[in-house]
Amino acid sequence: MCAVLFVGATGWWAWRGPGMQWPSWALVRPLRWETAAMGVVLLVTLLLNGTPAQVIFGGRDAGIYANTGFAIARTGSIVQHDAIVADLATRRGTDADAAQGWSNLLGVQSADRFMSTRMRLAGLFISESNASEGAYTPQFLHLFPAWIALFTAAFGVQMGLLATGLAGLMGVWGLGMAGRALFGPAVGIIAMTLLALNGVQVWFSRYPMSETTAQWLFFAMVYALVRYSSPARPDRNLAALLLGLAGGQFLLARLDFVFVLVPFVGWLGWQWLRNTDHAGFRWVVWGFAGTGLHGLVHLLTLSRGYFIDTFFARLQDTALSALFVFPLLTPNLQRIFLIRPCSPLTYQPCPNQSIPDAPWNYPRIGFELACVVLVIVGALWVRRQPDLLARVRAFARPWLLPLSRVGAVVIGIAVLYAYVIRPQILTPTVVADAFGCMTSTQRVHPTGSCLALQGYIGAPIRPPTYADPVAQFVARIGAAVRGVPLSDPAPLRDLYANSMANLVRVGWYISPFGIEMTFIGLVLLLWRGVNRHNWFFLGVTLVTAFVFIQLSYGTSSQTYIYIMRRYLPNIYPGFALLSAYGAVALWGTAWWRRLLSAGSVTVLVLFLGATIRPVIAVPELQGSFALVERIAALSTPADITLVRGGSPRYVAARDAADTLALPLMAIHGQNVFGLRSERPEKYGRDLVTLFRRWKSEGRAVYALVGANGALWFPGMHFVKKEYIQARIPEFSQLLNQKPALIDSLNISYQRYELVDGTARLPASINATDTSAQVRGFYPVETIGDRTFAWVEPTSEIRLPLPRAGARVILRLNSGLRPDGSVPEVCVVLAGQPLPWSNTEPNWTAPICNPIHDHDEPMLLTVPAGMTSATDTLLVRIDTPGWVPALADAALNDFRTLGVQFVSAQVRE
């Protein structure tokens, strides 16, 4: 109601102003050649973006975006509800089975750091306040998922992902229109072309992420601001309304809206100080107020947890920001805000240990509040002094061009430093060897200095050990000024060392020549002067480029090309526009200038075309919908499916459950849970009670068990059903170089039904019997007619406990190792104790044999006197480990491998 009243009042204010008119739809028509050229570029963009990547698996940001849209289309609501979660939340305080289900089947987050302590799946937050309703809210802001939902509702689930391609198309078009408005049609069309062919743009126009949405909203604002700043245009009011609407929509698109909206709101404040009172300004305010208020309400309600979790530290930088969100916090987070060392709200020591009941810091709160009041009063006073503003503007106007040219020099030097010096690729040795890199051998298979030099176009970049000489020189000057004794440079952590070459990595997708053309366009534009048309584009592009290019977060952990998403909304399109501006500026009456200009554009387009070939060769993750559809058809929406395993590492196996669980829930409305505990059999008795409760309600209980499943429940047994395996193509997941090859995502699960009653474990198992894999197993692989699973140096399986003297037959294979070595494998046996007793197994003496690269049997005899409370035999396999990537870098496989497990059998 408050939002409606506020928007209504704003609209009434806009309507009642003198000369207020509806926006005119009279547009300035472009020339025919402009329309044709833009049409061709948009057609190419549509062809490149028209096959979206089927990123519907959970555990990825893109999968959460996509499935949020699917769920909205299926249920009509952003907030989803789950009856089983509601039952567990209601009974967890009294029933042990519900308590164990609550802790084993849901994700956990720290109550001292996050608003929601439980997650239905990764990215689906369960708030304690409405847990009894079974409600959970997908993370992120929800403008982009709403578009996916709209496409899904209109055209079907698979077509819902076309919203991503539409956003990319709108981004390219928005850049072209903004470039045309800023610098003319030639710049706009060239910039469109460069962005449309950019590998990162193509990838994220297929990959369901919100960056392309933010991109087109930003350039819609740039275009509208230029048109609004031209008073004589007949479409000025329409541009004003577009400017306000796009600005408000940013609050619903991405949390980094601060880079765009802070200068935009500052500009609105400047217009207000100048007593701007014409109709166009009112349309800006009305459009921004309407959508912006909607975005603010959404941010503080549905996306409150995501907003506070993301800005948790920054919200505590000032007393007023902490005080603003304080009522929105959980009681535990309120306590954290008050007892945190250096808290702005209380008298806490800084940086020493905090005081539990420190008094409120009213003087600081009052001081910050007084500063805000002083700013408001000062603004009101300045607004009433139009002559003062006129004198300030008259004084500043002559200085704007000199300051802009100083900025051109400073920023030019900074770009050269960030691209040439800071990465420390161009060492004296590399420069001296550069001419030798022109040979055909070094171009195809570079080594040494030539490999380092190719770091500028996508080869691995070796992180520098120490800061560059310029940084060390500046540090010495700072130490001398402070009077601090000089010390030897400290080695850089990889986290920071990797970030030294961020601008080089940006250049991977536009070429070193593209960086050079961007540099030329930027310096030339600044030299000619910042004006009312281009300040917004330049300011946002330069600030975001500075922040993200020097940012170290993610540089050592996230894969390329995925990490490039941070450069997509403003930086890559901004660089394309500056490159186009530089190329057009080279054009002149002389033939050599025209040749240089046309040649520059041609070189850029050829490089981009070569770069996107691997991106468009095979659309990623095709077949994902078919796989999920096939699994969903195996059970009814009333049934329960548990997902477990997928990796020998606990965290990876825990998170792998979301891969299939999320699309099965969002698209098909099925009840799917991940088994989260490292050892769920420790809580087996209570979990069996919960499973039997579900079965008594008429539900079947199934389990999708991946590698390292390690499932055993007392009083129930697993009936083997379908084996599910798929290899889904996706871009190679490289950490330190530009990916150029299509790899595959290996998904393999054995499906079981949980049935009441005790049954003897299978006497013969193979690599697909994942419930028998206790630890150390990687996902199943099939090569030719062989099916096997690599194991870690230590792995373990379960078999039925036979009588004394029975034989255990293992079939193992060393695999083809680059060094041709023959590993020795040692095997020990033990009876399994009760899982909840914390009793260690009593292992036998090891039996060791060498294992070769063929499926070789290894025989063991079960000794007399071996007992087990669960009638289960544990078999542990120990072997030396090796890492394929360390043996051959071309393998890109960083797993620690032991041997290949083929089968195991108990023969009595």
Coordinates of C-alpha atoms in Angstrom, one line a residue, residues 417-897:
Y417 CA 51.3 -0.5 -16.4
A418 CA 48.4 -3.0 -15.9
Y419 CA 48.9 -4.7 -19.3
V420 CA 52.7 -4.6 -19.8
I421 CA 54.5 -4.3 -16.4
R422 CA 52.2 -5.7 -13.7
P423 CA 51.8 -9.2 -15.1
Q424 CA 55.6 -9.6 -15.4
I425 CA 55.3 -11.6 -18.6
L426 CA 57.6 -9.4 -20.7
T427 CA 60.8 -10.1 -18.9
P428 CA 64.1 -9.3 -20.6
T429 CA 64.6 -12.9 -21.4
V430 CA 61.2 -13.2 -23.1
V431 CA 61.7 -10.0 -25.0
A432 CA 65.1 -11.2 -26.3
D433 CA 63.6 -14.6 -27.4
A434 CA 60.5 -13.0 -29.0
F435 CA 61.8 -13.2 -32.6
G436 CA 62.5 -16.9 -32.3
C437 CA 58.8 -17.5 -31.5
M438 CA 57.9 -16.8 -35.2
T439 CA 58.9 -20.3 -36.3
S440 CA 56.1 -22.7 -37.2
T441 CA 57.1 -25.1 -34.4
Q442 CA 57.0 -22.5 -31.7
R443 CA 53.7 -21.1 -32.9
V444 CA 52.0 -24.5 -32.7
H445 CA 53.9 -26.1 -29.8
P446 CA 55.4 -23.1 -27.8
T447 CA 57.9 -23.7 -25.1
G448 CA 59.9 -21.5 -22.7
S449 CA 59.7 -17.8 -23.5
C450 CA 57.4 -18.4 -26.5
L451 CA 54.9 -20.2 -24.2
A452 CA 55.1 -17.3 -21.7
L453 CA 54.6 -14.8 -24.6
Q454 CA 51.4 -16.6 -25.7
G455 CA 50.0 -15.8 -22.3
Y456 CA 48.7 -12.7 -23.9
I457 CA 46.4 -14.8 -26.1
G458 CA 45.3 -17.5 -23.7
A459 CA 48.3 -19.7 -22.8
P460 CA 48.9 -20.4 -19.0
I461 CA 50.3 -17.4 -17.2
R462 CA 52.9 -18.1 -14.5
P463 CA 52.0 -16.0 -11.4
P464 CA 54.8 -13.7 -10.4
T465 CA 56.6 -14.5 -7.2
Y466 CA 57.1 -10.9 -6.1
A467 CA 55.4 -7.5 -6.9
D468 CA 56.7 -5.8 -10.0
P469 CA 59.6 -3.3 -9.8
V470 CA 57.2 -0.3 -10.1
A471 CA 55.2 -1.5 -7.1
Q472 CA 58.3 -2.2 -5.1
F473 CA 59.6 1.3 -5.9
V474 CA 56.4 2.9 -4.8
A475 CA 56.4 0.8 -1.6
R476 CA 59.9 2.0 -0.8
I477 CA 58.9 5.6 -1.2
G478 CA 55.9 5.1 1.1
A479 CA 58.1 3.4 3.7
A480 CA 60.6 6.3 3.5
V481 CA 57.9 8.9 3.9
R482 CA 56.5 7.1 7.0
G483 CA 59.9 6.5 8.4
V484 CA 59.5 2.8 8.4
P485 CA 62.7 0.6 7.9
L486 CA 62.9 -0.9 4.4
S487 CA 62.5 -4.6 4.2
D488 CA 63.0 -7.2 1.5
P489 CA 59.9 -7.8 -0.7
A490 CA 57.7 -10.6 0.6
P491 CA 56.6 -13.3 -1.8
L492 CA 53.0 -12.9 -3.1
R493 CA 50.3 -15.3 -2.3
D494 CA 48.8 -17.0 -5.3
L495 CA 45.5 -15.3 -4.7
Y496 CA 47.1 -11.9 -5.3
A497 CA 49.7 -13.1 -7.8
N498 CA 47.1 -14.4 -10.2
S499 CA 45.2 -11.1 -10.1
M500 CA 48.3 -9.3 -11.4
A501 CA 47.4 -10.5 -15.0
N502 CA 43.7 -9.8 -14.9
L503 CA 43.8 -7.2 -17.8
V504 CA 45.8 -9.7 -19.8
R505 CA 43.0 -12.3 -19.3
V506 CA 40.5 -9.7 -20.4
G507 CA 42.5 -9.4 -23.6
W508 CA 42.3 -13.1 -24.3
Y509 CA 38.9 -12.5 -25.8
I510 CA 39.6 -9.3 -27.7
S511 CA 43.3 -9.8 -28.6
P512 CA 46.3 -7.6 -27.6
F513 CA 45.4 -5.5 -30.6
G514 CA 41.9 -5.0 -29.2
I515 CA 43.4 -3.8 -25.9
E516 CA 45.6 -1.4 -28.0
M517 CA 42.5 -0.1 -29.9
T518 CA 40.6 0.3 -26.6
F519 CA 43.6 2.3 -25.2
I520 CA 43.7 4.5 -28.3
G521 CA 39.9 5.2 -28.2
L522 CA 39.9 5.9 -24.4
V523 CA 42.8 8.3 -24.5
L524 CA 41.5 10.1 -27.6
L525 CA 38.0 10.4 -26.1
L526 CA 39.4 11.8 -22.8
W527 CA 41.7 14.1 -24.7
R528 CA 38.7 15.5 -26.6
G529 CA 36.9 16.0 -23.3
V530 CA 34.2 14.5 -21.1
N531 CA 30.7 16.1 -21.7
R532 CA 27.1 15.7 -20.6
H533 CA 26.6 12.9 -23.1
N534 CA 29.4 10.6 -22.4
W535 CA 30.2 11.1 -18.7
F536 CA 27.9 8.3 -17.5
F537 CA 29.3 5.7 -19.9
L538 CA 32.9 6.6 -19.2
G539 CA 32.5 6.9 -15.5
V540 CA 30.7 3.6 -15.0
T541 CA 33.0 1.7 -17.4
L542 CA 36.3 3.0 -15.9
V543 CA 35.2 2.5 -12.3
T544 CA 34.0 -1.1 -12.9
A545 CA 37.1 -1.9 -14.9
F546 CA 39.3 -0.6 -12.1
V547 CA 37.4 -2.5 -9.4
F548 CA 37.2 -5.9 -11.2
I549 CA 40.6 -5.9 -13.0
Q550 CA 42.4 -5.4 -9.7
L551 CA 40.1 -7.8 -7.8
S552 CA 41.8 -11.0 -6.5
Y553 CA 38.6 -12.8 -5.5
G554 CA 38.1 -16.0 -7.6
T555 CA 41.3 -15.7 -9.7
S556 CA 42.8 -18.9 -8.2
S557 CA 39.6 -21.0 -7.8
Q558 CA 37.1 -20.2 -10.6
T559 CA 37.4 -21.5 -14.1
Y560 CA 37.9 -19.4 -17.2
I561 CA 35.7 -18.6 -19.1
Y562 CA 33.2 -18.5 -16.2
I563 CA 35.0 -15.9 -14.2
M564 CA 34.9 -13.5 -17.1
R565 CA 31.2 -12.8 -16.3
R566 CA 32.3 -9.9 -14.1
Y567 CA 33.6 -8.1 -17.2
L568 CA 30.4 -8.6 -19.3
P569 CA 27.9 -6.0 -18.2
N570 CA 30.0 -2.9 -18.7
I571 CA 33.7 -3.6 -19.5
Y572 CA 33.6 -5.8 -22.6
P573 CA 30.9 -3.7 -24.3
G574 CA 32.7 -0.5 -23.2
F575 CA 35.9 -1.7 -24.6
A576 CA 34.2 -2.6 -27.9
L577 CA 32.7 0.9 -28.1
L578 CA 36.1 2.5 -27.3
S579 CA 37.8 0.3 -29.9
A580 CA 35.2 1.3 -32.5
Y581 CA 35.6 5.0 -31.6
G582 CA 39.4 4.7 -32.0
A583 CA 39.0 2.9 -35.4
V584 CA 36.6 5.5 -36.7
A585 CA 38.8 8.3 -35.5
L586 CA 41.6 6.9 -37.7
W587 CA 39.4 7.4 -40.7
G588 CA 40.3 10.5 -42.8
T589 CA 40.6 11.8 -46.3
A590 CA 44.1 10.3 -46.8
W591 CA 44.1 6.8 -48.3
W592 CA 46.5 5.4 -45.7
R593 CA 44.3 6.6 -42.8
R594 CA 41.3 4.8 -44.4
L595 CA 43.3 1.7 -44.9
L596 CA 44.6 1.8 -41.3
S597 CA 41.0 2.3 -40.0
A598 CA 39.5 -0.5 -42.1
G599 CA 42.4 -2.8 -41.5
S600 CA 42.1 -2.3 -37.7
V601 CA 38.4 -3.3 -37.8
T602 CA 39.2 -6.3 -40.0
V603 CA 42.0 -7.5 -37.7
L604 CA 39.7 -7.3 -34.7
V605 CA 36.9 -9.1 -36.4
L606 CA 39.2 -11.9 -37.7
F607 CA 40.6 -12.5 -34.2
L608 CA 37.1 -12.5 -32.6
G609 CA 35.9 -14.9 -35.3
A610 CA 38.8 -17.3 -34.6
T611 CA 38.3 -17.0 -30.9
I612 CA 34.6 -18.0 -30.9
R613 CA 35.0 -21.1 -33.1
P614 CA 35.4 -23.4 -30.1
V615 CA 32.6 -21.6 -28.2
I616 CA 30.1 -22.2 -31.0
A617 CA 31.4 -25.6 -32.1
V618 CA 29.3 -27.7 -29.7
P619 CA 26.5 -26.1 -27.7
E620 CA 27.1 -26.9 -24.1
L621 CA 25.3 -29.4 -22.0
Q622 CA 23.0 -30.6 -24.8
G623 CA 21.0 -33.6 -23.6
S624 CA 20.5 -32.3 -20.1
F625 CA 16.7 -32.0 -20.5
A626 CA 16.5 -35.5 -22.0
L627 CA 18.5 -37.0 -19.1
V628 CA 16.4 -35.3 -16.4
E629 CA 13.2 -36.2 -18.2
R630 CA 14.3 -39.9 -18.3
I631 CA 15.0 -39.9 -14.6
A632 CA 11.8 -38.2 -13.7
A633 CA 9.8 -40.8 -15.6
L634 CA 11.1 -43.5 -13.3
S635 CA 9.0 -42.3 -10.3
T636 CA 5.9 -40.4 -9.4
P637 CA 5.7 -36.8 -7.9
A638 CA 4.6 -38.4 -4.6
D639 CA 7.7 -40.6 -4.3
I640 CA 10.9 -39.6 -2.5
T641 CA 14.3 -39.8 -4.2
L642 CA 17.5 -39.5 -2.2
V643 CA 20.7 -38.5 -4.0
R644 CA 24.1 -39.4 -2.6
G645 CA 27.7 -39.5 -3.8
G646 CA 29.5 -38.5 -6.9
S647 CA 33.1 -37.9 -5.6
P648 CA 35.6 -39.4 -3.2
R649 CA 35.8 -36.0 -1.4
Y650 CA 33.1 -35.3 1.1
V651 CA 32.3 -31.7 0.2
A652 CA 32.2 -32.4 -3.6
A653 CA 30.0 -35.5 -3.0
R654 CA 27.7 -33.5 -0.7
D655 CA 27.3 -30.8 -3.3
A656 CA 27.0 -33.2 -6.3
A657 CA 23.6 -34.2 -5.0
D658 CA 22.2 -30.9 -6.2
T659 CA 23.2 -31.6 -9.8
L660 CA 20.1 -33.7 -10.5
A661 CA 18.0 -32.8 -7.5
L662 CA 17.4 -29.2 -8.5
P663 CA 16.0 -29.8 -12.0
L664 CA 13.9 -32.8 -10.9
M665 CA 12.3 -30.5 -8.3
A666 CA 11.9 -27.3 -10.3
I667 CA 10.8 -28.8 -13.6
H668 CA 8.9 -31.9 -12.5
G669 CA 7.9 -31.1 -9.0
Q670 CA 9.5 -34.2 -7.5
N671 CA 10.5 -34.7 -3.9
V672 CA 14.3 -35.0 -4.1
F673 CA 16.7 -34.7 -1.2
G674 CA 20.5 -34.9 -0.9
L675 CA 21.9 -37.1 1.8
R676 CA 24.3 -34.5 3.3
S677 CA 26.0 -36.3 6.2
E678 CA 29.5 -37.6 5.7
R679 CA 28.4 -40.9 7.3
P680 CA 24.6 -41.1 7.2
E681 CA 24.8 -44.7 8.5
K682 CA 25.7 -43.3 12.0
Y683 CA 22.1 -42.0 12.1
G684 CA 20.7 -45.0 10.3
R685 CA 18.1 -46.0 12.9
D686 CA 16.4 -42.6 13.0
L687 CA 16.6 -42.2 9.2
V688 CA 15.1 -45.7 8.7
T689 CA 12.2 -44.5 10.9
L690 CA 11.7 -41.5 8.7
F691 CA 11.9 -43.6 5.5
R692 CA 9.3 -46.1 6.9
R693 CA 7.0 -43.1 7.8
W694 CA 7.2 -42.0 4.2
K695 CA 6.5 -45.5 2.9
S696 CA 3.5 -45.7 5.3
E697 CA 2.1 -42.7 3.5
G698 CA 2.1 -44.6 0.2
R699 CA 5.4 -43.1 -1.1
A700 CA 8.1 -45.2 -2.6
V701 CA 11.6 -44.3 -1.5
Y702 CA 14.4 -44.4 -4.1
A703 CA 18.1 -43.6 -4.0
L704 CA 20.3 -42.2 -6.8
V705 CA 23.7 -43.3 -5.6
G706 CA 26.8 -42.0 -7.2
A707 CA 30.5 -42.8 -6.7
N708 CA 31.4 -43.3 -3.1
G709 CA 27.8 -43.7 -2.1
A710 CA 28.5 -45.5 1.2
L711 CA 24.9 -46.3 2.1
W712 CA 23.9 -48.9 4.7
F713 CA 20.7 -48.7 6.8
P714 CA 19.7 -51.3 9.5
G715 CA 16.5 -53.1 8.8
M716 CA 16.3 -52.0 5.1
H717 CA 18.1 -53.1 2.0
F718 CA 18.7 -51.8 -1.5
V719 CA 17.1 -53.3 -4.6
K720 CA 19.1 -52.5 -7.6
K721 CA 17.2 -50.7 -10.4
E722 CA 18.4 -48.7 -13.5
Y723 CA 21.9 -47.6 -14.1
I724 CA 22.0 -44.0 -15.3
Q725 CA 25.0 -42.7 -17.1
A726 CA 25.5 -39.8 -19.5
R727 CA 28.3 -37.8 -20.8
I728 CA 27.2 -34.2 -21.4
P729 CA 29.4 -31.9 -23.6
E730 CA 30.6 -28.7 -21.9
F731 CA 33.5 -26.3 -22.3
S732 CA 36.7 -27.5 -20.7
Q733 CA 36.9 -26.3 -17.2
L734 CA 40.4 -24.8 -17.0
L735 CA 41.7 -22.7 -14.1
N736 CA 44.7 -20.9 -15.6
Q737 CA 44.3 -20.6 -19.3
K738 CA 41.8 -19.8 -22.0
P739 CA 39.7 -22.9 -22.8
A740 CA 39.6 -24.0 -26.4
L741 CA 38.3 -27.6 -26.3
I742 CA 35.0 -29.2 -25.6
D743 CA 35.1 -31.6 -22.6
S744 CA 32.3 -33.6 -21.0
L745 CA 30.5 -33.8 -17.8
N746 CA 30.3 -37.4 -16.6
I747 CA 27.1 -38.1 -14.7
S748 CA 26.7 -41.7 -13.4
Y749 CA 24.3 -42.9 -10.8
Q750 CA 22.9 -46.3 -9.8
R751 CA 19.3 -46.2 -8.9
Y752 CA 18.0 -48.3 -6.0
E753 CA 14.7 -48.8 -4.2
L754 CA 14.8 -48.9 -0.4
V755 CA 12.9 -51.9 0.8
D756 CA 12.0 -53.0 4.3
G757 CA 13.7 -56.1 5.7
T758 CA 17.3 -57.3 6.0
A759 CA 18.9 -58.9 3.0
R760 CA 22.4 -60.2 2.5
L761 CA 24.6 -57.9 0.5
P762 CA 25.4 -58.9 -3.1
A763 CA 28.3 -61.4 -3.2
S764 CA 29.5 -59.9 -6.6
I765 CA 29.8 -56.2 -7.3
N766 CA 31.2 -54.2 -10.1
A767 CA 32.1 -50.5 -10.6
T768 CA 28.4 -49.5 -10.9
D769 CA 27.4 -50.9 -7.5
T770 CA 27.9 -47.5 -5.8
S771 CA 26.1 -48.3 -2.6
A772 CA 28.9 -50.7 -1.7
Q773 CA 31.6 -48.0 -2.2
V774 CA 32.6 -46.8 1.2
R775 CA 35.3 -44.3 0.3
G776 CA 37.9 -43.4 -2.3
F777 CA 35.9 -44.0 -5.5
Y778 CA 35.6 -41.7 -8.5
P779 CA 32.7 -41.8 -11.0
V780 CA 32.3 -44.8 -13.3
E781 CA 34.0 -44.6 -16.7
T782 CA 33.4 -46.7 -19.8
I783 CA 36.1 -47.1 -22.5
G784 CA 35.2 -49.5 -25.2
D785 CA 33.7 -52.6 -23.6
R786 CA 35.4 -51.9 -20.2
T787 CA 33.5 -50.3 -17.3
F788 CA 35.6 -49.3 -14.3
A789 CA 36.1 -46.7 -11.6
W790 CA 39.4 -45.0 -10.7
V791 CA 40.0 -45.1 -6.9
E792 CA 42.2 -42.9 -4.7
P793 CA 45.4 -44.3 -3.1
T794 CA 43.1 -45.5 -0.3
S795 CA 39.7 -46.9 -1.1
E796 CA 37.2 -49.2 0.6
I797 CA 34.2 -51.4 -0.3
R798 CA 31.5 -53.5 1.5
L799 CA 30.9 -57.1 0.8
P800 CA 28.9 -59.8 2.7
L801 CA 30.9 -61.5 5.4
P802 CA 31.5 -65.1 4.3
R803 CA 32.6 -68.1 6.3
A804 CA 36.3 -68.6 7.2
G805 CA 38.4 -69.7 4.3
A806 CA 36.2 -68.1 1.6
R807 CA 37.9 -66.3 -1.2
V808 CA 37.6 -62.6 -2.0
I809 CA 38.5 -61.9 -5.7
L810 CA 39.3 -58.4 -6.7
R811 CA 39.8 -57.4 -10.3
L812 CA 42.0 -54.3 -10.6
N813 CA 43.9 -52.5 -13.3
S814 CA 46.8 -50.1 -13.0
G815 CA 45.7 -48.1 -16.0
L816 CA 48.2 -46.7 -18.6
R817 CA 50.6 -44.5 -16.7
P818 CA 52.9 -42.1 -18.5
D819 CA 55.9 -43.4 -16.8
G820 CA 55.0 -47.0 -17.4
S821 CA 55.3 -47.9 -13.7
V822 CA 53.7 -51.0 -12.2
P823 CA 52.1 -50.1 -8.8
E824 CA 52.0 -52.4 -5.9
V825 CA 48.5 -52.8 -4.3
C826 CA 48.0 -53.9 -0.7
V827 CA 44.6 -55.1 0.5
V828 CA 43.4 -55.6 4.1
L829 CA 40.1 -57.1 5.4
A830 CA 38.0 -56.4 8.5
G831 CA 34.5 -57.1 9.8
Q832 CA 32.3 -53.9 9.9
P833 CA 31.5 -52.7 13.5
L834 CA 28.2 -51.0 14.2
P835 CA 28.4 -47.6 12.4
W836 CA 27.1 -45.7 15.4
S837 CA 29.5 -47.3 17.9
N838 CA 32.6 -45.3 16.8
T839 CA 34.6 -48.6 17.0
E840 CA 37.5 -48.9 14.6
P841 CA 37.7 -51.9 12.3
N842 CA 40.2 -54.6 13.2
W843 CA 42.2 -54.9 10.0
T844 CA 44.1 -58.0 8.9
A845 CA 47.7 -57.9 7.8
P846 CA 48.1 -56.6 4.3
I847 CA 48.4 -58.8 1.2
C848 CA 50.4 -57.0 -1.5
N849 CA 50.7 -57.7 -5.2
P850 CA 51.9 -55.7 -8.3
I851 CA 49.0 -54.8 -10.6
H852 CA 49.5 -54.3 -14.4
D853 CA 47.5 -52.5 -17.1
H854 CA 45.0 -55.4 -17.7
D855 CA 42.1 -56.6 -15.5
E856 CA 44.1 -58.7 -13.1
P857 CA 42.5 -60.8 -10.4
M858 CA 43.9 -60.5 -6.8
L859 CA 42.9 -63.3 -4.4
L860 CA 42.5 -63.1 -0.7
T861 CA 41.4 -65.6 1.9
V862 CA 39.0 -64.6 4.7
P863 CA 40.8 -65.6 8.0
A864 CA 39.1 -67.6 10.7
G865 CA 37.5 -65.7 13.6
M866 CA 36.4 -62.6 11.7
T867 CA 33.1 -61.3 12.9
S868 CA 30.8 -58.4 12.2
A869 CA 27.8 -57.0 14.1
T870 CA 26.3 -56.1 10.7
D871 CA 27.3 -59.3 8.8
T872 CA 29.5 -57.1 6.5
L873 CA 33.1 -57.4 5.3
L874 CA 35.1 -54.3 4.7
V875 CA 37.9 -54.5 2.0
R876 CA 40.5 -51.7 1.9
I877 CA 42.7 -51.1 -1.1
D878 CA 46.0 -49.2 -0.7
T879 CA 48.3 -48.2 -3.5
P880 CA 50.7 -45.4 -4.4
G881 CA 48.9 -42.4 -5.9
W882 CA 49.7 -40.2 -9.0
V883 CA 48.3 -37.1 -10.5
P884 CA 47.8 -37.2 -14.3
A885 CA 48.2 -33.4 -14.8
L886 CA 51.6 -33.5 -13.0
A887 CA 52.8 -36.3 -15.3
D888 CA 51.4 -34.7 -18.5
A889 CA 50.0 -31.1 -18.4
A890 CA 47.9 -31.8 -21.5
L891 CA 45.7 -34.2 -19.5
N892 CA 44.2 -31.4 -17.4
D893 CA 43.3 -34.0 -14.7
F894 CA 44.2 -33.1 -11.2
R895 CA 42.7 -36.1 -9.5
T896 CA 44.9 -38.2 -7.2
L897 CA 44.6 -41.7 -8.7

